[in-house]
Short mmCIF file of C-alpha atoms and ligand atoms in Angstrom, two decimals:
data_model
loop_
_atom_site.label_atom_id
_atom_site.label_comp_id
_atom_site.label_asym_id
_atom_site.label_seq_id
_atom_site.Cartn_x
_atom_site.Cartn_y
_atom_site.Cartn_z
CA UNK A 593 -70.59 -9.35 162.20
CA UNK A 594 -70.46 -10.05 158.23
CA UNK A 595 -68.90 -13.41 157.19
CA UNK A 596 -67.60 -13.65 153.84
CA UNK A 597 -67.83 -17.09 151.82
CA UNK A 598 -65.13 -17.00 149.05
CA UNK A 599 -66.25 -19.81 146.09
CA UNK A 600 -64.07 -20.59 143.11
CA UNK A 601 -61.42 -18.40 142.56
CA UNK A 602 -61.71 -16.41 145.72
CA UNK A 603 -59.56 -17.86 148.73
CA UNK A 604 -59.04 -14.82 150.60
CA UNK A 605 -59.42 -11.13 150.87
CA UNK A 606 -56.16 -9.30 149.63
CA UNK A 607 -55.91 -6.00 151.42
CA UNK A 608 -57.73 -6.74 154.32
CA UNK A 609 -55.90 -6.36 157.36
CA UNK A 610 -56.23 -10.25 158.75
CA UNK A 611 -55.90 -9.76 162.87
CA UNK A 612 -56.44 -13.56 163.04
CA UNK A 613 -56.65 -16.97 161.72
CA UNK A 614 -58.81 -19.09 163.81
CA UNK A 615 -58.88 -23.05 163.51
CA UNK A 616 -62.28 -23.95 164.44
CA UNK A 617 -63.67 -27.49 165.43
CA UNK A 618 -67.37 -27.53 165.56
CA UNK A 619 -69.87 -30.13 166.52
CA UNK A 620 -70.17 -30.89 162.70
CA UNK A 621 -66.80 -31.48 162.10
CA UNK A 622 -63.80 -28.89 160.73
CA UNK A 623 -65.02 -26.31 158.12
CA UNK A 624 -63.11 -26.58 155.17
CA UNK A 625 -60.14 -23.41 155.85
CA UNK A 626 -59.36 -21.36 159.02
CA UNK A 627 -61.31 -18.65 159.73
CA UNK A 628 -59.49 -15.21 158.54
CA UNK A 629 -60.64 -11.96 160.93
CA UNK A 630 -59.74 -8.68 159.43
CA UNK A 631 -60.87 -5.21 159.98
CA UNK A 632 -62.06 -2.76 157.72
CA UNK A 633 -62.46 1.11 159.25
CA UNK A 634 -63.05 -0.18 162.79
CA UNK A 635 -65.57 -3.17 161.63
CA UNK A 636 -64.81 -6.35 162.04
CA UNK A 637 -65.21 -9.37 159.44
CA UNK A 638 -64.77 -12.65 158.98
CA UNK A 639 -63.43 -14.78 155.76
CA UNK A 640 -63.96 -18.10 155.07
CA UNK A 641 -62.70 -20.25 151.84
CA UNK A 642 -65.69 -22.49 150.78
CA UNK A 643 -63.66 -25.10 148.75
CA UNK A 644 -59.94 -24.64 151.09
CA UNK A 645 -57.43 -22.93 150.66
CA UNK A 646 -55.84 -25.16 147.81
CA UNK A 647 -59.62 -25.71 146.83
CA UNK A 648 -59.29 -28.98 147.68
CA UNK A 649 -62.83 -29.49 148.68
CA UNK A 650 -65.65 -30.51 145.59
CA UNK A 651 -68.74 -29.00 145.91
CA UNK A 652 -70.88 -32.02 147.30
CA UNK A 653 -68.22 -32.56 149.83
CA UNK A 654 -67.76 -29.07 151.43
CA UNK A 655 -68.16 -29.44 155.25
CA UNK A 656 -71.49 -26.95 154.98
CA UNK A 657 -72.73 -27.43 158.28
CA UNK A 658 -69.43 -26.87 160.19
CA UNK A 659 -68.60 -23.98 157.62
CA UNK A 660 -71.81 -22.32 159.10
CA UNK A 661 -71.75 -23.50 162.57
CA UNK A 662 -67.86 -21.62 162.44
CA UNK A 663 -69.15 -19.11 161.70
CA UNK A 664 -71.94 -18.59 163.87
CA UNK A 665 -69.32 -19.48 166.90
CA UNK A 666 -67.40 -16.48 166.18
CA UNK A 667 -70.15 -14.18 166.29
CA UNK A 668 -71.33 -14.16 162.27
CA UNK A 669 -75.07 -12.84 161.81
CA UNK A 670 -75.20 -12.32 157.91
CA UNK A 671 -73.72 -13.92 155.30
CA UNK A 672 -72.40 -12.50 151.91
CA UNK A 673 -71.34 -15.46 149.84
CA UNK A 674 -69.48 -15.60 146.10
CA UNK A 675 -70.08 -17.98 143.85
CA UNK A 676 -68.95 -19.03 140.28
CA UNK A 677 -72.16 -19.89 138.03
CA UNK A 678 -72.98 -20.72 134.63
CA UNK A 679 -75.50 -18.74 132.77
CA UNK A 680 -78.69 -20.10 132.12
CA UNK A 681 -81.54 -17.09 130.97
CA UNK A 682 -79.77 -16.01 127.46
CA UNK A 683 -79.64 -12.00 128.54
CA UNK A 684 -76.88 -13.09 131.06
CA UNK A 685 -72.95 -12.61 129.82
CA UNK A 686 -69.96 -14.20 131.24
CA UNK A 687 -69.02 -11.37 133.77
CA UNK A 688 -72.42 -10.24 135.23
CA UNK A 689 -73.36 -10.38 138.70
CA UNK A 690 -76.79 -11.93 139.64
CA UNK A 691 -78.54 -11.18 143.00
CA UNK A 692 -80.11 -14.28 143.30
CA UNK A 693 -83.59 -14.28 144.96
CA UNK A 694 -84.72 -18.10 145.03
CA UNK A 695 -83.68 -21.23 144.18
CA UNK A 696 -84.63 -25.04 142.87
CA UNK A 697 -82.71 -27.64 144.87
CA UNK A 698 -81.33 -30.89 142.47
CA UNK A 699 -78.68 -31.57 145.01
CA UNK A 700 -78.74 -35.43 145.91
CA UNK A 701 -76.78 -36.62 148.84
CA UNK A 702 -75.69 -33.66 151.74
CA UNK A 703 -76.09 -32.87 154.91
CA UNK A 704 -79.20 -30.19 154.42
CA UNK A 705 -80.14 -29.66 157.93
CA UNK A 706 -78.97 -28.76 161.69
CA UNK A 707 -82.12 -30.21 163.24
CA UNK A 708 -82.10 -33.77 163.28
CA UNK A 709 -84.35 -34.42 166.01
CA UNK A 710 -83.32 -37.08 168.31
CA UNK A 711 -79.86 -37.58 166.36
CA UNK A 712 -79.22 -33.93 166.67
CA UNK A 713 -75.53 -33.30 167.55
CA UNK A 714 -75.03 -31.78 171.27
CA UNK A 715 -74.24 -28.09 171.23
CA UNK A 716 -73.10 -25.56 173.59
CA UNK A 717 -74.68 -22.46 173.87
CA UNK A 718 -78.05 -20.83 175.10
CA UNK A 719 -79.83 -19.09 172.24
CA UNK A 720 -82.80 -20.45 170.56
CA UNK A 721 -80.52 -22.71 168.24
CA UNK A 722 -78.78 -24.47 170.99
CA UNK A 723 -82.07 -25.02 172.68
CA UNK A 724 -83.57 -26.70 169.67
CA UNK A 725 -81.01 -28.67 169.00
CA UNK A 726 -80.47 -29.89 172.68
CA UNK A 727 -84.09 -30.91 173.40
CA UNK A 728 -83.86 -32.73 169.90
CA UNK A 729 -86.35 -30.73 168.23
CA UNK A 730 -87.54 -31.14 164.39
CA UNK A 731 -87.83 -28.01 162.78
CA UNK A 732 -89.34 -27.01 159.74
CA UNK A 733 -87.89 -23.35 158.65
CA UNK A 734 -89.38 -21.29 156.06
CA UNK A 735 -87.72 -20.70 152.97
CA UNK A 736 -90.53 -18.98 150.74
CA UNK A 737 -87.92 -15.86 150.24
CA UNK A 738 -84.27 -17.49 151.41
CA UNK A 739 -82.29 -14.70 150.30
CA UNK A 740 -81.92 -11.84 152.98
CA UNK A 741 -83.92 -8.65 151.20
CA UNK A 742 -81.96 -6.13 152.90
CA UNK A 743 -78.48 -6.90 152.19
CA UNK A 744 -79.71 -7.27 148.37
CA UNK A 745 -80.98 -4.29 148.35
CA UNK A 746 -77.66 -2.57 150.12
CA UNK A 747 -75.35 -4.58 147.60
CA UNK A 748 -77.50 -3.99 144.25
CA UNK A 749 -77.36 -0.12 145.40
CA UNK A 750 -73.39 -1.09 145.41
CA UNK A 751 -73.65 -2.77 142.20
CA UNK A 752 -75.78 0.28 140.86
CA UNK A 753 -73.41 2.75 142.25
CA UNK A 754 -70.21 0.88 140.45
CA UNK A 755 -71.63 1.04 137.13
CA UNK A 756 -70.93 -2.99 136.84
CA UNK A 757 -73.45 -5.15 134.80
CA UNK A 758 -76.15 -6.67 137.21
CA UNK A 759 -79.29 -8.27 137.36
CA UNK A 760 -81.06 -7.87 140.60
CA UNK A 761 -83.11 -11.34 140.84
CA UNK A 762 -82.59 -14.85 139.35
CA UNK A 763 -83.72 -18.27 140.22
CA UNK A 764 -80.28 -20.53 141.28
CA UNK A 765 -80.53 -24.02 140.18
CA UNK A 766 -78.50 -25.90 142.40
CA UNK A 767 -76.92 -29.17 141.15
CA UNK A 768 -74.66 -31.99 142.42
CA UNK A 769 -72.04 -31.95 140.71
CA UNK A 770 -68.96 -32.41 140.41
CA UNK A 771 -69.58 -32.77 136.86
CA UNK A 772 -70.65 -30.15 134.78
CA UNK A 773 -74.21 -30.28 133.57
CA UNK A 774 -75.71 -32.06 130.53
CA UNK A 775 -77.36 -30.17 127.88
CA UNK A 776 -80.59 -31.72 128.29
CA UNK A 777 -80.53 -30.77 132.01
CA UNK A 778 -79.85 -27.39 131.60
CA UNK A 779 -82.91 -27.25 128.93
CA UNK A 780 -84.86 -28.75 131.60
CA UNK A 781 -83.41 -25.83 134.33
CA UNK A 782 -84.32 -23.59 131.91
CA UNK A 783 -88.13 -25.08 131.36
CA UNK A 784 -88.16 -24.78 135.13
CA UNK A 785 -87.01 -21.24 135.54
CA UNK A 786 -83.94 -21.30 136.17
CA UNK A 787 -81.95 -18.61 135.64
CA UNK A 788 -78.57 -19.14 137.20
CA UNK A 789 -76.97 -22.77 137.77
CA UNK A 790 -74.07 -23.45 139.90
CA UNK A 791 -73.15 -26.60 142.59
CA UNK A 792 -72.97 -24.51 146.16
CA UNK A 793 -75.77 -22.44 147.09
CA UNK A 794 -77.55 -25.43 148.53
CA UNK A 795 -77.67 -26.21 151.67
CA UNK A 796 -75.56 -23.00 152.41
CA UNK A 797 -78.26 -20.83 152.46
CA UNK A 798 -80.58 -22.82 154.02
CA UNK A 799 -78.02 -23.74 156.81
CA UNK A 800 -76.95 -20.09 157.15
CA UNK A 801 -81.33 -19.44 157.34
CA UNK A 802 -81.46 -22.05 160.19
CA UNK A 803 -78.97 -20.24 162.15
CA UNK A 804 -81.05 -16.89 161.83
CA UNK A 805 -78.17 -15.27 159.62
CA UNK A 806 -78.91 -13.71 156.63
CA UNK A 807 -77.56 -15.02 153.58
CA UNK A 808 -76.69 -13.30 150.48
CA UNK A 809 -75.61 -14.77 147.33
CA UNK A 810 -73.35 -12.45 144.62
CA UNK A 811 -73.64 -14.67 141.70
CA UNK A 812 -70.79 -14.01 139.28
CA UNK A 813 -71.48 -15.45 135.31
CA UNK A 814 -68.72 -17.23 135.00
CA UNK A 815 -69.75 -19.14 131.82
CA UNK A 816 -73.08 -19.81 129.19
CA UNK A 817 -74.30 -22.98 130.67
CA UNK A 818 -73.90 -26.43 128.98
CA UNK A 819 -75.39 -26.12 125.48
CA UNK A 820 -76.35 -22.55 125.93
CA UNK A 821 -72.80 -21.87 123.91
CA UNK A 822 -71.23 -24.17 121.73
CA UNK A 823 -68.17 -24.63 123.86
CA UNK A 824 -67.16 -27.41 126.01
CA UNK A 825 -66.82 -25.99 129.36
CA UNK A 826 -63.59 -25.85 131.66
CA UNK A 827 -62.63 -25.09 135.04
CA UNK A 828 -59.77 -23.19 133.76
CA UNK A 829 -62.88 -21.06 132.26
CA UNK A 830 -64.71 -20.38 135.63
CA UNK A 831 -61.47 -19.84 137.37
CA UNK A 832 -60.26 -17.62 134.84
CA UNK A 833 -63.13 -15.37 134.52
CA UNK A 834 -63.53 -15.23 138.45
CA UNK A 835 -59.58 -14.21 138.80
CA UNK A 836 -60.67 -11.25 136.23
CA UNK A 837 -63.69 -10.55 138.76
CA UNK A 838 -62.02 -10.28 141.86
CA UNK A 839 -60.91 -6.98 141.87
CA UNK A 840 -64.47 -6.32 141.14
CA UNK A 841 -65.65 -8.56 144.03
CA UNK A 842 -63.09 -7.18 146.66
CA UNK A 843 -64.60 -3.90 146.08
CA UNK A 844 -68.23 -4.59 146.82
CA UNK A 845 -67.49 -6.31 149.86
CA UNK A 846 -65.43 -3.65 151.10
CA UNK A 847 -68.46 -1.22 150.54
CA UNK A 848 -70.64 -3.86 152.23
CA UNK A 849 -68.82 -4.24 155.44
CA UNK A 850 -69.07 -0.44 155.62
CA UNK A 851 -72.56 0.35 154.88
CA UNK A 852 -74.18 -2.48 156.47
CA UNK A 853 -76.52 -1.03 158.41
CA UNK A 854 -78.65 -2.73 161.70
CA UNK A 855 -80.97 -5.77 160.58
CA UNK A 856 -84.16 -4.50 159.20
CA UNK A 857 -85.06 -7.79 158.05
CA UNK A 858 -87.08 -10.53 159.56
CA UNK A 859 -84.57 -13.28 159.20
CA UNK A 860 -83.88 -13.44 162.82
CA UNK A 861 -87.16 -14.44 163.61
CA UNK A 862 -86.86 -17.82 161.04
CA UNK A 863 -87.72 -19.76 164.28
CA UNK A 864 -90.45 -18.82 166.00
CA UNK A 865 -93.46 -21.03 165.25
CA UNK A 866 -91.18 -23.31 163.21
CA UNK A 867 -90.49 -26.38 165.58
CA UNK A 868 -93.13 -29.11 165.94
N1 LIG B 1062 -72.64 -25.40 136.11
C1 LIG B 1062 -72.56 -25.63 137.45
N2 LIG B 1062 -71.77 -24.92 138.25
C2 LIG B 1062 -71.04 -23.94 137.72
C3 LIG B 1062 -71.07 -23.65 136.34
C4 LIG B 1062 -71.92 -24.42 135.51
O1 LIG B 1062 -72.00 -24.22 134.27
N3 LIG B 1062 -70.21 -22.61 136.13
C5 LIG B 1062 -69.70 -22.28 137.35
N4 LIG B 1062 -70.18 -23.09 138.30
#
């Protein structure tokens, strides 16, 4: 089933039929909104607000793990997550969409991992996961390519198909926050390759990776980056420019939960050979 993570601006998924709301607790504590279930033609899917409902969760203290581990209990195997970003690389505009494809981690203090070998949290559950985690394993998961290749390539074919402005690969720069970003740091991103920078992305993806989901990240421009314009930047700005996006947004995902096709991908198999 597809699980939807709804960033700034996008709290839940207006003209979906919701079935259920599901309050979840999880090993790793209460994800940060009820689980929504809806249908779309006969297919099932599952929303989830990343900040809350009333967005009352900041970015370095979203309940990641639980969010995932939620997810995962009510049968989620990829991911699609939204987020708000600023701009870094000059050919992006406020509005685009980036299919991110990597990323450079300058988060500082979350929870980044399931595994945590002896201290690992007691799960139900038989798969591979709950095995790992029961016998206390460390695990070291690759990450060389985080981003799930086939679900970019189904929603940049959606993208395509829309006519909307898109760029189908960009380096995410993922920073603490809650602050914005200082010019100098963003210069630095930039030096590094960054392309995109936003405060989310990390450990999401890599929590949604050590589940075996797949994870994909819709990037939406939201704003130039600090110093990149001359403007100070706002919330009211990201917010703003992701309320004019979510018709947009609504759209794709509806196309995605119908043309999802079965995993072609290898991001099942993130586990084998990856515990010491
Ligand atoms: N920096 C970090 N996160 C963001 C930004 C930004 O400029 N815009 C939207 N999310």
């Amino acid at each position: 089933m597809l699980g939807v993570i709804g960033g700034s601006g996008l709290y839940e998924l207006e003209g979906i039929k919701v079935l259920e709301e599901l309050e979840i607790s999880t090993p790793f504590g209460k994800p940060s909104a009820p689980l929504l279930v809806g249908e779309v033609e006969g297919k099932k899917v599952v929303f989830l607000a990343r900040h809350g409902r009333e967005h009352s969760y900041p970015p370095h203290l979203v309940p990641y793990r639980a969010n995932l581990w939620a997810l995962r209990e009510v049968g989620v195997t990829r991911v699609f997550a939204v987020s708000a970003v600023g701009g870094i690389n000059p050919l992006l505009k406020p509005g685009d969409f980036v299919l991110v494809d990597n990323f450079l981690d300058f988060t500082k203090g979350r929870e980044v991992t399931f595994y945590e070998g002896r201290l690992s949290k007691e799960v139900e559950g038989s798969d591979e996961v709950a095995r790992l985690l029961r016998e206390g394993k460390v695990v070291h998961i690759d990450v060389t390519d985080p981003y799930c290749p086939q679900m970019r390539e189904t929603v940049a074919c959606i993208l395509e198909e829309k006519g909307f402005r898109f760029h189908d690969r960009g380096v995410y720069a993922c920073t603490e926050g809650p602050r914005f970003e200082t010019r100098a740091e963003i210069k630095a991103l930039s030096l590094l390759g960054a392309d995109v920078v936003g405060m989310t992305g990390v450990p999401e993806v890599v929590l949604a990776r050590e589940l075996t989901m797949c994870y994909c990240s819709l990037c939406v421009v939201a704003n130039p980056a600090a110093g990149i314009s001359q403007n100070r930047l706002t919330s009211d700005e990201v917010i703003n420019l992701m309320k004019e996006k979510e018709e947009q947004i609504k759209g794709i995902i509806l196309e995605l939960i119908k043309r999802l096709e079965d995993r072609s991908c290898s991001c099942a198999d993130v586990l084998k050979g990856a515990e010491v």
